[in-house]
Coordinates of C-alpha atoms and ligand atoms in Angstrom, one line a residue:
M1 CA 0.0 0.0 0.0
S2 CA 1.2 3.5 -0.7
I3 CA -0.9 5.1 2.0
E4 CA -2.4 3.2 5.0
V5 CA -4.5 5.1 7.6
K6 CA -6.0 3.3 10.6
N7 CA -8.3 5.0 13.2
L8 CA -6.4 8.3 12.6
T9 CA -7.6 11.0 15.0
K10 CA -6.6 14.7 15.4
V11 CA -7.8 16.9 18.2
Y12 CA -7.3 20.6 18.2
G13 CA -8.0 21.9 21.7
S14 CA -11.4 20.5 22.4
Q15 CA -12.3 19.9 18.7
K16 CA -11.9 16.6 16.9
A17 CA -10.9 17.6 13.4
I18 CA -10.7 14.0 12.3
D19 CA -12.1 11.1 14.1
Q20 CA -11.1 7.4 13.7
V21 CA -10.3 7.9 10.0
S22 CA -9.3 4.7 8.1
F23 CA -8.5 4.0 4.5
S24 CA -5.8 2.6 2.3
I25 CA -4.6 3.6 -1.1
G26 CA -2.7 1.2 -3.4
S27 CA 0.2 2.0 -5.7
G28 CA -0.8 3.9 -8.9
E29 CA -4.3 5.0 -7.7
I30 CA -5.6 8.5 -8.2
V31 CA -8.1 9.0 -5.3
G32 CA -10.3 12.0 -4.8
F33 CA -10.6 13.2 -1.2
L34 CA -14.0 15.0 -0.9
G35 CA -15.8 16.8 1.8
P36 CA -17.4 20.1 2.7
N37 CA -15.2 22.9 4.2
G38 CA -14.0 22.0 7.6
A39 CA -14.5 18.2 7.1
G40 CA -10.9 17.3 7.9
K41 CA -9.3 16.9 4.4
S42 CA -6.4 19.3 5.0
T43 CA -5.8 18.0 8.5
T44 CA -5.5 14.4 7.1
M45 CA -3.2 15.5 4.3
K46 CA -1.0 17.5 6.6
I47 CA -0.5 14.5 8.9
L48 CA 0.2 12.2 5.9
S49 CA 2.8 14.7 4.7
G50 CA 4.5 14.9 8.0
Y51 CA 3.6 18.6 8.6
I52 CA 1.5 18.1 11.7
S53 CA 1.3 15.3 14.2
K54 CA -1.6 13.0 14.8
T55 CA -3.3 12.7 18.2
S56 CA -3.9 8.9 17.9
G57 CA -4.2 6.1 15.4
E58 CA -1.8 5.1 12.7
A59 CA -0.7 6.6 9.4
E60 CA 1.9 5.1 7.0
V61 CA 3.1 6.4 3.7
L62 CA 5.2 3.9 1.6
G63 CA 5.5 1.7 4.6
L64 CA 6.9 4.4 6.9
D65 CA 5.1 5.5 10.0
V66 CA 4.5 9.2 9.7
S67 CA 5.1 10.1 13.3
S68 CA 8.6 8.7 13.5
N69 CA 9.8 9.2 9.9
G70 CA 8.8 12.8 9.1
I71 CA 12.0 13.7 7.3
A72 CA 12.2 10.4 5.4
I73 CA 8.6 10.8 4.3
K74 CA 9.1 14.4 3.1
K75 CA 11.9 13.1 0.9
K76 CA 9.6 10.5 -0.7
I77 CA 6.4 12.3 -1.2
G78 CA 5.3 15.5 -3.0
Y79 CA 2.9 17.8 -1.2
L80 CA 1.0 20.7 -2.6
P81 CA -0.5 22.5 0.4
E82 CA -3.8 24.3 0.3
L83 CA -3.4 27.9 -1.0
N84 CA -0.1 26.9 -2.5
P85 CA 2.3 29.2 -0.5
L86 CA 5.1 30.4 -2.7
Y87 CA 7.8 33.1 -2.4
G88 CA 6.7 35.7 -4.9
E89 CA 10.0 37.6 -4.9
M90 CA 11.9 34.5 -6.0
Y91 CA 12.4 33.6 -9.7
V92 CA 10.9 30.3 -10.8
K93 CA 14.2 28.5 -11.2
E94 CA 15.6 30.0 -8.0
Y95 CA 12.6 28.8 -6.0
L96 CA 12.9 25.3 -7.5
E97 CA 16.6 25.3 -6.8
F98 CA 15.8 26.2 -3.2
T99 CA 13.3 23.3 -2.9
A100 CA 15.8 20.9 -4.6
N101 CA 18.4 21.9 -2.0
I102 CA 15.9 21.3 0.8
H103 CA 15.6 17.7 -0.5
D104 CA 19.3 17.4 -0.8
I105 CA 19.0 16.5 -4.5
K106 CA 22.4 15.8 -6.1
N107 CA 21.9 16.8 -9.7
T108 CA 19.8 20.0 -9.1
K109 CA 19.9 21.2 -12.7
K110 CA 18.7 18.0 -14.1
A111 CA 15.8 17.8 -11.5
I112 CA 14.8 21.4 -12.2
D113 CA 14.8 21.0 -15.9
K114 CA 12.8 17.8 -15.6
V115 CA 10.0 19.4 -13.5
I116 CA 10.0 22.6 -15.6
N117 CA 9.4 20.5 -18.6
S118 CA 6.8 18.2 -17.1
T119 CA 4.7 21.0 -15.7
G120 CA 4.9 23.1 -18.9
L121 CA 6.8 26.0 -17.2
T122 CA 9.5 26.4 -19.8
Q123 CA 8.3 29.8 -21.2
E124 CA 7.8 31.2 -17.7
S125 CA 10.9 29.7 -16.0
T126 CA 12.9 32.9 -16.0
K127 CA 10.2 35.1 -14.5
K128 CA 9.6 36.1 -10.9
I129 CA 6.8 34.0 -9.2
S130 CA 4.8 37.2 -8.4
Q131 CA 4.7 38.0 -12.2
L132 CA 3.0 34.7 -13.1
S133 CA -0.7 34.1 -13.6
K134 CA -2.6 32.0 -11.1
G135 CA -2.5 28.9 -13.3
Y136 CA 1.3 29.2 -13.7
K137 CA 1.8 29.7 -10.0
Q138 CA -0.1 26.5 -9.5
R139 CA 2.3 24.8 -11.9
V140 CA 5.2 26.1 -9.8
G141 CA 3.5 24.6 -6.8
L142 CA 3.2 21.3 -8.6
A143 CA 6.8 21.5 -9.8
Q144 CA 8.1 21.9 -6.2
A145 CA 6.0 18.9 -5.2
L146 CA 7.6 16.9 -8.0
I147 CA 11.2 18.0 -7.6
N148 CA 12.2 14.9 -5.7
D149 CA 10.4 12.6 -8.2
P150 CA 8.1 11.2 -5.5
D151 CA 6.0 8.1 -5.8
V152 CA 3.2 9.6 -3.8
L153 CA 1.6 13.0 -4.5
I154 CA -0.7 14.7 -2.0
L155 CA -2.4 17.6 -3.5
D156 CA -4.7 19.8 -1.4
E157 CA -7.2 21.6 -3.7
P158 CA -4.8 21.7 -6.7
T159 CA -7.2 23.7 -8.9
S160 CA -8.7 26.0 -6.4
G161 CA -9.1 29.6 -7.6
L162 CA -8.3 28.8 -11.3
D163 CA -10.4 29.8 -14.3
P164 CA -12.0 26.9 -16.3
N165 CA -9.2 26.8 -18.9
Q166 CA -6.5 26.8 -16.3
M167 CA -8.4 24.1 -14.4
K168 CA -8.5 21.9 -17.4
E169 CA -4.8 22.3 -18.0
I170 CA -3.9 21.4 -14.4
R171 CA -6.3 18.5 -14.5
Q172 CA -4.6 17.1 -17.6
L173 CA -1.2 17.6 -16.0
I174 CA -2.3 15.7 -12.9
L175 CA -3.8 12.9 -15.1
S176 CA -0.5 12.6 -16.9
L177 CA 1.4 12.5 -13.6
G178 CA -1.0 9.9 -12.3
K179 CA 0.3 7.4 -14.9
N180 CA 3.2 6.5 -12.7
K181 CA 2.4 8.0 -9.3
T182 CA -0.1 7.4 -6.5
I183 CA -2.2 10.6 -6.0
L184 CA -4.5 11.7 -3.2
L185 CA -6.1 15.0 -4.2
S186 CA -8.7 17.0 -2.3
S187 CA -11.4 19.0 -4.0
H188 CA -14.9 20.1 -3.8
I189 CA -15.4 20.3 -7.5
M190 CA -17.2 17.1 -8.4
Q191 CA -16.7 17.3 -12.2
E192 CA -13.0 17.6 -11.5
V193 CA -12.9 14.5 -9.3
E194 CA -15.0 12.6 -11.9
A195 CA -12.6 13.6 -14.6
M196 CA -9.5 12.5 -12.7
C197 CA -10.2 9.8 -10.2
N198 CA -11.6 6.3 -10.2
R199 CA -12.2 6.2 -6.5
V200 CA -13.4 8.8 -4.0
I201 CA -13.2 8.9 -0.2
I202 CA -15.8 11.2 1.3
I203 CA -15.2 12.8 4.7
N204 CA -17.8 14.7 6.7
Q205 CA -17.3 16.2 10.1
G206 CA -14.1 14.3 10.6
K207 CA -15.5 10.9 9.7
I208 CA -15.3 8.8 6.5
I209 CA -18.8 8.4 5.1
A210 CA -18.0 6.8 1.7
D211 CA -15.0 5.1 0.2
D212 CA -15.6 3.4 -3.2
T213 CA -15.2 3.7 -7.0
I214 CA -17.3 6.5 -8.4
Q215 CA -19.1 3.9 -10.5
S216 CA -20.3 1.9 -7.5
I217 CA -21.1 4.9 -5.4
K218 CA -23.4 6.0 -8.2
K219 CA -24.8 2.6 -8.7
N220 CA -25.5 2.0 -5.0
R221 CA -27.2 5.3 -4.5
N222 CA -29.3 4.8 -7.6
E223 CA -31.0 1.6 -6.5
D224 CA -34.6 2.7 -6.2
Q225 CA -34.8 5.8 -8.4
V226 CA -34.3 6.5 -12.0
Y227 CA -33.9 10.0 -13.5
T228 CA -35.0 10.8 -17.0
L229 CA -34.4 14.0 -18.9
V230 CA -37.3 14.6 -21.2
T231 CA -38.1 17.4 -23.6
F232 CA -41.8 17.9 -24.7
K233 CA -42.8 19.9 -27.7
D234 CA -45.2 22.0 -25.7
K235 CA -45.5 23.3 -22.2
I236 CA -46.9 20.6 -19.9
N237 CA -48.7 20.6 -16.6
E238 CA -46.0 19.6 -14.1
E239 CA -48.4 19.1 -11.3
Q240 CA -50.4 16.6 -13.4
L241 CA -47.2 14.7 -14.2
M242 CA -46.4 14.6 -10.5
T243 CA -49.7 12.8 -9.7
I244 CA -48.9 9.8 -11.9
K245 CA -48.1 6.6 -9.9
G246 CA -44.4 5.9 -9.9
V247 CA -43.4 9.5 -10.5
Q248 CA -41.5 10.9 -7.5
S249 CA -40.3 14.4 -8.5
V250 CA -40.4 16.7 -11.6
E251 CA -38.0 19.5 -12.0
L252 CA -37.8 22.0 -14.8
S253 CA -34.3 22.0 -16.3
G254 CA -34.7 23.9 -19.5
N255 CA -37.2 25.0 -22.1
N256 CA -40.0 22.4 -21.8
T257 CA -37.3 20.0 -20.5
Y258 CA -37.8 18.3 -17.2
S259 CA -35.8 16.0 -15.0
V260 CA -38.3 13.3 -13.9
C261 CA -37.5 11.0 -11.1
T262 CA -39.4 7.7 -11.1
K263 CA -39.3 4.6 -9.0
K264 CA -37.1 2.0 -10.6
S265 CA -40.0 -0.5 -10.6
A266 CA -42.0 1.9 -12.8
D267 CA -41.6 2.1 -16.5
A268 CA -40.5 5.7 -17.1
A269 CA -40.7 5.5 -20.9
E270 CA -44.3 4.2 -20.8
I271 CA -45.3 6.8 -18.2
L272 CA -43.9 9.7 -20.2
F273 CA -45.3 8.4 -23.5
N274 CA -48.8 8.1 -22.1
F275 CA -48.5 11.4 -20.4
A276 CA -47.4 13.1 -23.7
I277 CA -50.5 11.6 -25.5
A278 CA -52.8 12.7 -22.7
S279 CA -51.3 16.2 -22.8
K280 CA -51.7 16.3 -26.6
T281 CA -48.0 16.9 -27.1
I282 CA -45.0 14.8 -28.3
I283 CA -41.6 13.9 -26.8
L284 CA -38.8 15.5 -28.7
E285 CA -36.0 13.9 -26.7
Q286 CA -35.7 11.6 -23.8
K287 CA -32.6 10.1 -22.1
S288 CA -31.9 8.5 -18.8
K289 CA -29.9 10.7 -16.5
E290 CA -27.2 9.2 -14.3
K291 CA -27.3 10.5 -10.8
S292 CA -24.5 13.0 -10.5
L293 CA -21.7 12.6 -8.0
E294 CA -22.6 16.1 -6.9
S295 CA -26.1 15.1 -5.9
I296 CA -24.8 12.0 -4.1
F297 CA -22.2 14.1 -2.3
E298 CA -25.0 16.5 -1.2
F299 CA -27.1 13.7 -0.1
L300 CA -24.4 11.9 1.9
T301 CA -23.0 15.0 3.6
K302 CA -26.4 16.5 4.5
N303 CA -27.9 13.2 5.7
A304 CA -24.8 11.9 7.6
Ligands
ADP1 P1 -11.0 20.9 5.3 O1 -9.6 20.8 4.7 O2 -11.8 19.7 5.0 O3 -11.7 22.2 4.9 P2 -9.6 21.1 7.8 O4 -8.8 19.9 8.0 O5 -8.9 22.3 7.4 O6 -10.9 20.9 6.9 O7 -10.3 21.5 9.2 C1 -11.0 20.5 10.0 C2 -11.5 21.2 11.3 O8 -10.4 21.4 12.1 C3 -12.2 22.5 11.0 O9 -13.2 22.6 11.9 C4 -11.1 23.5 11.3 O10 -11.6 24.7 11.8 C5 -10.3 22.8 12.4 N1 -8.9 23.2 12.4 C6 -8.0 23.1 11.3 N2 -6.8 23.5 11.6 C7 -6.8 23.9 12.9 C8 -5.9 24.5 13.8 N3 -4.6 24.7 13.5 N4 -6.4 24.8 15.1 C9 -7.6 24.6 15.4 N5 -8.6 24.1 14.6 C10 -8.2 23.7 13.4

């Protein structure tokens, strides 16, 4: 296992930030660590990276216990902290040289050239960090996390504050890094997690409330309901549709387009077809809608 956490607990004063957290992550996995603000994501990641100590429980990274091998772990992992703290007055190369020296890297030039190349920083490598756009600053953060060529990357909100284009670029970069590294990344952007990870661990109020592949989380939460996105030619009477047996909810989601939730046992196609005839309209388009990770996240974190 690359990361192994058992009953990990951290107490700040009288507050339990994380409470008996357990999970393990195998080599080469890209795992999304999800949870609302204050759920305990950063605390867990800081403990795993050796930046803060645990209160109780166990945490191992690459077989090393985090509480007694802080320095050895920092040498083997890459960590991008939340808010990506950088030294704005330093030049990109100067900063990377500084981080390479902290890691005691022998061939500094080679290591710097490699990360500049892999994070797409070549054009900006002679600039001062403060002169870079947010997306490029994020690349510098990733470059420092990669300077020691780590097997495990811990990325705390790697795309936070970026515009949609920059997000896409950083996601692609992380995906390419994930080809030969284990990655644990936190985020609260569901599309992002769906685009990058196979598996998610969801934490709420310091406790793990789900740990599975995105596919099975969706499947398991979908057991008794089916969502259909249907577009009628004309305006329909939503309330009338709601009264049909098997229909659980109807939500307008566009021009004459509705998201209709039916019981799995009901035949949604038949219900909608008969309803269209009775309403003297026709169905222009109809497709079944997968329950989104976003709605599952909302359901799990609000109902926990
Ligand atoms: P997340 O990363 O999921 O937003 P955090 O791990 O940052 O959550 O925080 C978990 C809880 O621990 C929050 O309630 C937060 O206020 C608290 N917390 C985090 N760091 C500290 C600290 N240094 N001192 C006291 N409380 C803290």
